[in-house]
Short mmCIF file of C-alpha atoms in Angstrom, two decimals:
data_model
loop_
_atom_site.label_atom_id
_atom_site.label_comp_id
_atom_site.label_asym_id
_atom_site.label_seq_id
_atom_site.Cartn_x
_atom_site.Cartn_y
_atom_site.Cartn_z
CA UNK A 82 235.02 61.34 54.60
CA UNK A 83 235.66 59.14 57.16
CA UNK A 84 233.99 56.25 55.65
CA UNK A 85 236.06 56.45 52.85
CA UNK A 86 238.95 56.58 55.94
CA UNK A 87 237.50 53.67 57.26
CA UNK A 88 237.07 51.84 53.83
CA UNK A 89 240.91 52.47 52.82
CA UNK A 90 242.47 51.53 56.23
CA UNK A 91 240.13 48.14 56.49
CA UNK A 92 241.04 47.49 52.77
CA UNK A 93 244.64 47.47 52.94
CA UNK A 94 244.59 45.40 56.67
CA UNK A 95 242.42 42.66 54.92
CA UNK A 96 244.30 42.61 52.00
CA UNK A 97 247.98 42.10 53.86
CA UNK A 98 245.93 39.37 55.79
CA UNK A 99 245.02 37.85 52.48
CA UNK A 100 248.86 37.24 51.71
CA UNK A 101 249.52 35.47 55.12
CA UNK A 102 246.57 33.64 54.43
CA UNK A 103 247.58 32.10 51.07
CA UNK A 104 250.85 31.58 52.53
CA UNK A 105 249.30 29.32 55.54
CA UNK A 106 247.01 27.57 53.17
CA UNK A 107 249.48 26.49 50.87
CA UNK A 108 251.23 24.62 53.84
CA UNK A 109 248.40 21.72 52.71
CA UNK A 110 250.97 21.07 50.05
CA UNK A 111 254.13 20.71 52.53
CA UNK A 112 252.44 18.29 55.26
CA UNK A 113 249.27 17.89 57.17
CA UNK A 114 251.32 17.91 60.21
CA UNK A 115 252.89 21.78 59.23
CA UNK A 116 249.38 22.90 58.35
CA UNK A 117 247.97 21.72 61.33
CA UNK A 118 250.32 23.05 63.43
CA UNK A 119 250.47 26.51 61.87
CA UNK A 120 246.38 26.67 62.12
CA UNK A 121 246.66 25.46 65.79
CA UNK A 122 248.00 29.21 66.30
CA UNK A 123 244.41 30.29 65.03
CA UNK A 124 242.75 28.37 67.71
CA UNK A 125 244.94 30.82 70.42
CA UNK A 126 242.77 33.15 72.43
CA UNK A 127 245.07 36.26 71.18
CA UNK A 128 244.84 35.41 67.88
CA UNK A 129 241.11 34.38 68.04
CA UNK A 130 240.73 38.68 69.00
CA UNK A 131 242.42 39.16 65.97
CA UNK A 132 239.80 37.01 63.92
CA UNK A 133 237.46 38.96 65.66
CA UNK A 134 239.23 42.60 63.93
CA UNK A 135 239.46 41.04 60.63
CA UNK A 136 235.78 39.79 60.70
CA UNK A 137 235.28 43.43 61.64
CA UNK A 138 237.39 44.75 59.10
CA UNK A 139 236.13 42.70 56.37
CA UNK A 140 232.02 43.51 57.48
CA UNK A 141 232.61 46.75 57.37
CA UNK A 142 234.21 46.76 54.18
CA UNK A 143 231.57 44.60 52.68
CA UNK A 144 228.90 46.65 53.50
CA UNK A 145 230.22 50.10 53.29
CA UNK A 146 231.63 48.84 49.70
CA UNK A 147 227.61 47.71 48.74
CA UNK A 148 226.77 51.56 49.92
CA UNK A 149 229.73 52.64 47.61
CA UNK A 150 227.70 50.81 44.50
CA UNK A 151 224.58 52.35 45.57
CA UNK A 152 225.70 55.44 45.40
CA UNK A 153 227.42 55.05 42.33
CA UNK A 154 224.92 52.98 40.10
CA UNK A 155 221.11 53.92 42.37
CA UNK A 156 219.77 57.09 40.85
CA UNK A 157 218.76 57.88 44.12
CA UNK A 158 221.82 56.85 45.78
CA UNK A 159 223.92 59.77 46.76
CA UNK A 160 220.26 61.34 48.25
CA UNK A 161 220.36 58.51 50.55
CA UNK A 162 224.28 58.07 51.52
CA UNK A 163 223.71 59.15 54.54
CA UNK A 164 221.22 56.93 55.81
CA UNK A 165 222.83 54.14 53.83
CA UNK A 166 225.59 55.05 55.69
CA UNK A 167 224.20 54.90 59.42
CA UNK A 168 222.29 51.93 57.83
CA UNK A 169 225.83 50.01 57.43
CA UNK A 170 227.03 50.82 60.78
CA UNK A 171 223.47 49.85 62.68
CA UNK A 172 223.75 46.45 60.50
CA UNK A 173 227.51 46.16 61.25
CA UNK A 174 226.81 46.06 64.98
CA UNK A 175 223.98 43.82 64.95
CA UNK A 176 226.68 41.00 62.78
CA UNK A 177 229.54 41.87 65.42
CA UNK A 178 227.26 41.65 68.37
CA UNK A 179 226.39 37.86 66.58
CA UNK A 180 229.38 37.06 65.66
CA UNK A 181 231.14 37.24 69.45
CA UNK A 182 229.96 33.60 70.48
CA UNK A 183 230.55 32.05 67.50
CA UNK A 184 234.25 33.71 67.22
CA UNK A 185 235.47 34.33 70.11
CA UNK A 186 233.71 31.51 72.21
CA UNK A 187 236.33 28.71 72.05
CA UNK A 188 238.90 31.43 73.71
CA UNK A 189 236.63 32.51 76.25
CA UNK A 190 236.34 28.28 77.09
CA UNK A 191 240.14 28.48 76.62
CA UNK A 192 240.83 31.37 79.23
CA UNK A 193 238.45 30.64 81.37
CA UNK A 194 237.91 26.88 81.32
CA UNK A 195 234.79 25.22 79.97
CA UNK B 221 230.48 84.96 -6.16
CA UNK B 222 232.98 82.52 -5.20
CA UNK B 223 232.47 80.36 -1.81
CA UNK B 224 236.77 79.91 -1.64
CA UNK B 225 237.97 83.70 -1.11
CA UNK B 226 240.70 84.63 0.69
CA UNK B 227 241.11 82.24 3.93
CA UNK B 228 240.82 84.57 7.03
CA UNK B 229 243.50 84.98 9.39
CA UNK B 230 243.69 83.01 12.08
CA UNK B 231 241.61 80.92 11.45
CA UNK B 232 242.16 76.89 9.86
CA UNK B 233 240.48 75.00 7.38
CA UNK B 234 237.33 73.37 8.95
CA UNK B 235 236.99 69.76 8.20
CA UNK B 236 234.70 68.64 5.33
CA UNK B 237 233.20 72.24 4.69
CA UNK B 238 234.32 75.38 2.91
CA UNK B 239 234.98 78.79 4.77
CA UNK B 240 232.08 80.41 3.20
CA UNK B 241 228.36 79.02 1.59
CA UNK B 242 224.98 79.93 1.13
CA UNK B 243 224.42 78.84 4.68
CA UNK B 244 227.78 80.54 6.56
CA UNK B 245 228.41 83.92 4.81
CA UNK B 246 230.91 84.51 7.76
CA UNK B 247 233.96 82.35 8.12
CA UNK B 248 232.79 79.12 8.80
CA UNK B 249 234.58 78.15 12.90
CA UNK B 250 235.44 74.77 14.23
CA UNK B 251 233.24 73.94 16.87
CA UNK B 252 235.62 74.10 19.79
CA UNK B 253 237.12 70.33 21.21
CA UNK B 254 235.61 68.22 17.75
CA UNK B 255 237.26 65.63 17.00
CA UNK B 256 239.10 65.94 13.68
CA UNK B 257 241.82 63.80 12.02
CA UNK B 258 244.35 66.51 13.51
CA UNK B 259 243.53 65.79 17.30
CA UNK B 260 246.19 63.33 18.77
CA UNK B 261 244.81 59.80 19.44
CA UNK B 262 244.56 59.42 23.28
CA UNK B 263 247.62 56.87 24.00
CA UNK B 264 245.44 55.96 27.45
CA UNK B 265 243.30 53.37 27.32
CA UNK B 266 240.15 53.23 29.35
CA UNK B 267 242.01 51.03 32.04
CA UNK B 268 240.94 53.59 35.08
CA UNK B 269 237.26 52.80 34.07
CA UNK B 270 237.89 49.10 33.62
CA UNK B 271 239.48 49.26 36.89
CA UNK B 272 236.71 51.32 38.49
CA UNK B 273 234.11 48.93 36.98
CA UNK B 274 236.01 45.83 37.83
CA UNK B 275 235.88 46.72 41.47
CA UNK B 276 232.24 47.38 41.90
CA UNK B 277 231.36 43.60 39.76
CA UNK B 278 234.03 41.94 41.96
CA UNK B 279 233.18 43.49 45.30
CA UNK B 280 229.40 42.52 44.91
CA UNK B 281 231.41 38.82 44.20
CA UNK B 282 233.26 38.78 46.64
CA UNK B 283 230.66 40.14 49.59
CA UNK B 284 229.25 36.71 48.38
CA UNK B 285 232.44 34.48 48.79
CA UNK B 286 234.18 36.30 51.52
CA UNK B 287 230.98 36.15 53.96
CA UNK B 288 230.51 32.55 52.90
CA UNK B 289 234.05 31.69 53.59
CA UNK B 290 233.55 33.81 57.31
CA UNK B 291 230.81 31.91 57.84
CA UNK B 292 231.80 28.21 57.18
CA UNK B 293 235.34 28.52 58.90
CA UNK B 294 234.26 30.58 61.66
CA UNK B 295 231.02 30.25 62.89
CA UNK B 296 229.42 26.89 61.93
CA UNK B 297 230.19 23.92 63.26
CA UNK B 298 232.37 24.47 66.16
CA UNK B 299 233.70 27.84 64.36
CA UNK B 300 238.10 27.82 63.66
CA UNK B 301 238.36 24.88 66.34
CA UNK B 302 237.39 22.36 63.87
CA UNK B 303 239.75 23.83 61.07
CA UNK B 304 242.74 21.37 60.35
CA UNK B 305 244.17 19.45 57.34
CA UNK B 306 240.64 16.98 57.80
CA UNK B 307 238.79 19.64 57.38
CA UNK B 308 240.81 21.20 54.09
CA UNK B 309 241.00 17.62 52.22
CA UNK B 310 236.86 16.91 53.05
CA UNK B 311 236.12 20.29 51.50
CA UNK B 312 238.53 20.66 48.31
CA UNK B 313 237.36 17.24 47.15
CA UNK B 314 234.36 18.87 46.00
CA UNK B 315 234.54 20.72 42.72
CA UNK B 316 232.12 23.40 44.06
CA UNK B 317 234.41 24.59 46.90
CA UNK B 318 237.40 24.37 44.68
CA UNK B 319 236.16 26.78 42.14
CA UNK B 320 234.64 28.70 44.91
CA UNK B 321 237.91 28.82 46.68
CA UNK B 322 239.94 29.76 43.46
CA UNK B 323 237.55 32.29 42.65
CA UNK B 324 237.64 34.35 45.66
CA UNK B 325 241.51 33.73 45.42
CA UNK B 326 241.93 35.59 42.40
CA UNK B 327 239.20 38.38 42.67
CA UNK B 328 240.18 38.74 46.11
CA UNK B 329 243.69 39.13 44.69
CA UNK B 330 243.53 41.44 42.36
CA UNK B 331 241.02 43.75 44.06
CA UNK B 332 243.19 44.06 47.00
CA UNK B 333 245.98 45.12 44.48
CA UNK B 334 243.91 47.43 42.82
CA UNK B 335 243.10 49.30 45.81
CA UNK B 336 246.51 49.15 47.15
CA UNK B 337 247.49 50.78 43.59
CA UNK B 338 245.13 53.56 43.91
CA UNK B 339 246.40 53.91 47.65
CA UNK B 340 250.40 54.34 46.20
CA UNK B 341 249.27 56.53 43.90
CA UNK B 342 247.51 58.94 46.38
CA UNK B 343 250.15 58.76 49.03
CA UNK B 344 253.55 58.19 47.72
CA UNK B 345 254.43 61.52 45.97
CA UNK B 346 258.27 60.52 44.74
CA UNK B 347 258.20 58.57 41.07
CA UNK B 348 260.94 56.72 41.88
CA UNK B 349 259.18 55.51 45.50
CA UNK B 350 255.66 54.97 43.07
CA UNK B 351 257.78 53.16 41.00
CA UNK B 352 259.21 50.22 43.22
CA UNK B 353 255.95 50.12 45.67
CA UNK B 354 254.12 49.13 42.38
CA UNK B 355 256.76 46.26 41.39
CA UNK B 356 257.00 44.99 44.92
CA UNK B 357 252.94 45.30 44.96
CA UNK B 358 252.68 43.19 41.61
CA UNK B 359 255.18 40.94 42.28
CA UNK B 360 254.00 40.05 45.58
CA UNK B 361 250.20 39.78 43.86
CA UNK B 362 251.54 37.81 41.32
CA UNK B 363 253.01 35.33 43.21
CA UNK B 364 250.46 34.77 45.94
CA UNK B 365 248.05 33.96 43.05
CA UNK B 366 249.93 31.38 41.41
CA UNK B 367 251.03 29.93 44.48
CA UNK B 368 247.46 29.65 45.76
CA UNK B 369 246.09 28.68 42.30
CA UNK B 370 248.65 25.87 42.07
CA UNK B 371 248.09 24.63 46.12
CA UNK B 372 244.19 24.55 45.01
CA UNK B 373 244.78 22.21 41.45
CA UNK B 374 247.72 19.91 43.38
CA UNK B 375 245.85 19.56 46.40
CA UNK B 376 246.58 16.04 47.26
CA UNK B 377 244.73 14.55 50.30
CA UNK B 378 247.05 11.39 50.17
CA UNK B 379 250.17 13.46 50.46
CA UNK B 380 251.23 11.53 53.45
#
């Protein structure tokens, strides 16, 4: 139940991210100078925490959705939804412990000088 | 002794067989739900089911792309800092990225808008509110997938 919580609320955030995303990207076609400027705002320590949800968001969804497919198409798959299930979240916090250098350690240098 | 006697009541012809033979001495029954030139034709497609499959084959897809993408522009090589125009042009002149880009734009697309369909549907109750979420929702997907699909094909790294 609340996976399927999880998978819903983590869906829709990536998804309105997805349309601010195109809308950024397609700055390429307006000027380098507008695109770079608008992905300098990325490279912000606040927003770099925000990378860090969405990268949360989106593992999550990724692997809960592979579970989903399991359980739907493995013969054996709803047996195991619950240990696919703790298997997700043990596997999502190995990624997010990895991923907090490579995403969030230009704002650390930022905040707290390199 | 005839096999047509008197048709029972309450009961209709059954398709392709007589009420009474050698084999059915009693009033020969429709097996209930068969399908017989009298049921309606189902006016719904199988569109739920395409929809269903379509986001299991694209999610498996995308789990591919998406982590790719995460990976390139956030982790290797200097993660976001080294993101800028540079690092767009170097990357869209290759083919490969192009068609990987435009494929995750438009499965990405319309798998977000499928779920977000399937979220309307469960939570706003009101036809008419159903009704304009879903045109604002397909609108808005429609859009951001020609605009992106159009930014990827025009890309021009000389543009200035």
């Amino acid at each position: 139940m609340w996976s399927w919580v999880a998978h819903r609320v983590t869906g829709v955030l990536i998804f309105f991210f997805l349309f601010v995303h195109v809308l950024d990207t397609a700055l390429v076609r307006v000027s380098p100078e507008d695109y770079d400027k608008v992905v300098a705002t990325y490279k912000t320590p606040i927003v770099a925490c925000l990378e860090y949800g969405l990268v949360a968001a989106i593992l999550f969804h990724a692997l809960n959705g592979l579970r989903v497919i399991a359980v739907d198409f493995w013969s054996k798959g709803p047996r195991y939804q619950k240990q696919m299930l703790w298997s997700v979240v043990g596997l999502w916090v190995v990624l997010m412990a990895g991923a907090i250098y490579p995403v969030l350690g230009h704002a650390a240098r930022v905040v707290f000088g390199s | 002794m005839s096999t047509t006697e008197t048709t029972p009541s309450g009961i209709g012809p059954v398709e392709g067989a007589p009420f009474y033979g050698v084999d059915n001495p009693a009033p020969l029954i429709e097996a209930p739900r068969r399908r017989t030139k009298k049921t309606p034709r189902s006016t719904r497609g199988n569109f739920e089911m395409i929809a269903w499959l379509f986001m299991r084959l694209s999610g498996v897809v995308l789990v591919v792309l998406v982590l790719g993408h995460l990976l390139i522009q956030l982790v290797l090589d200097g993660g976001v800092s080294k993101v800028g125009f540079a690092f767009v042009a170097g990357r869209w002149a290759s083919p490969w990225w192009q068609v990987w880009d435009l494929a995750m734009l438009w499965l990405a697309m319309l798998h977000g808008a499928n779920g977000l369909r399937t979220v309307i549907n469960d939570y706003a109750e009101r036809p008419a509110s159903r009704m304009w979420l879903k045109a604002l929702l397909y609108t808005a997907t429609v859009w951001t997938i020609l605009l992106g699909t159009l930014v990827i094909f025009t890309f021009d790294p000389n543009i200035r």
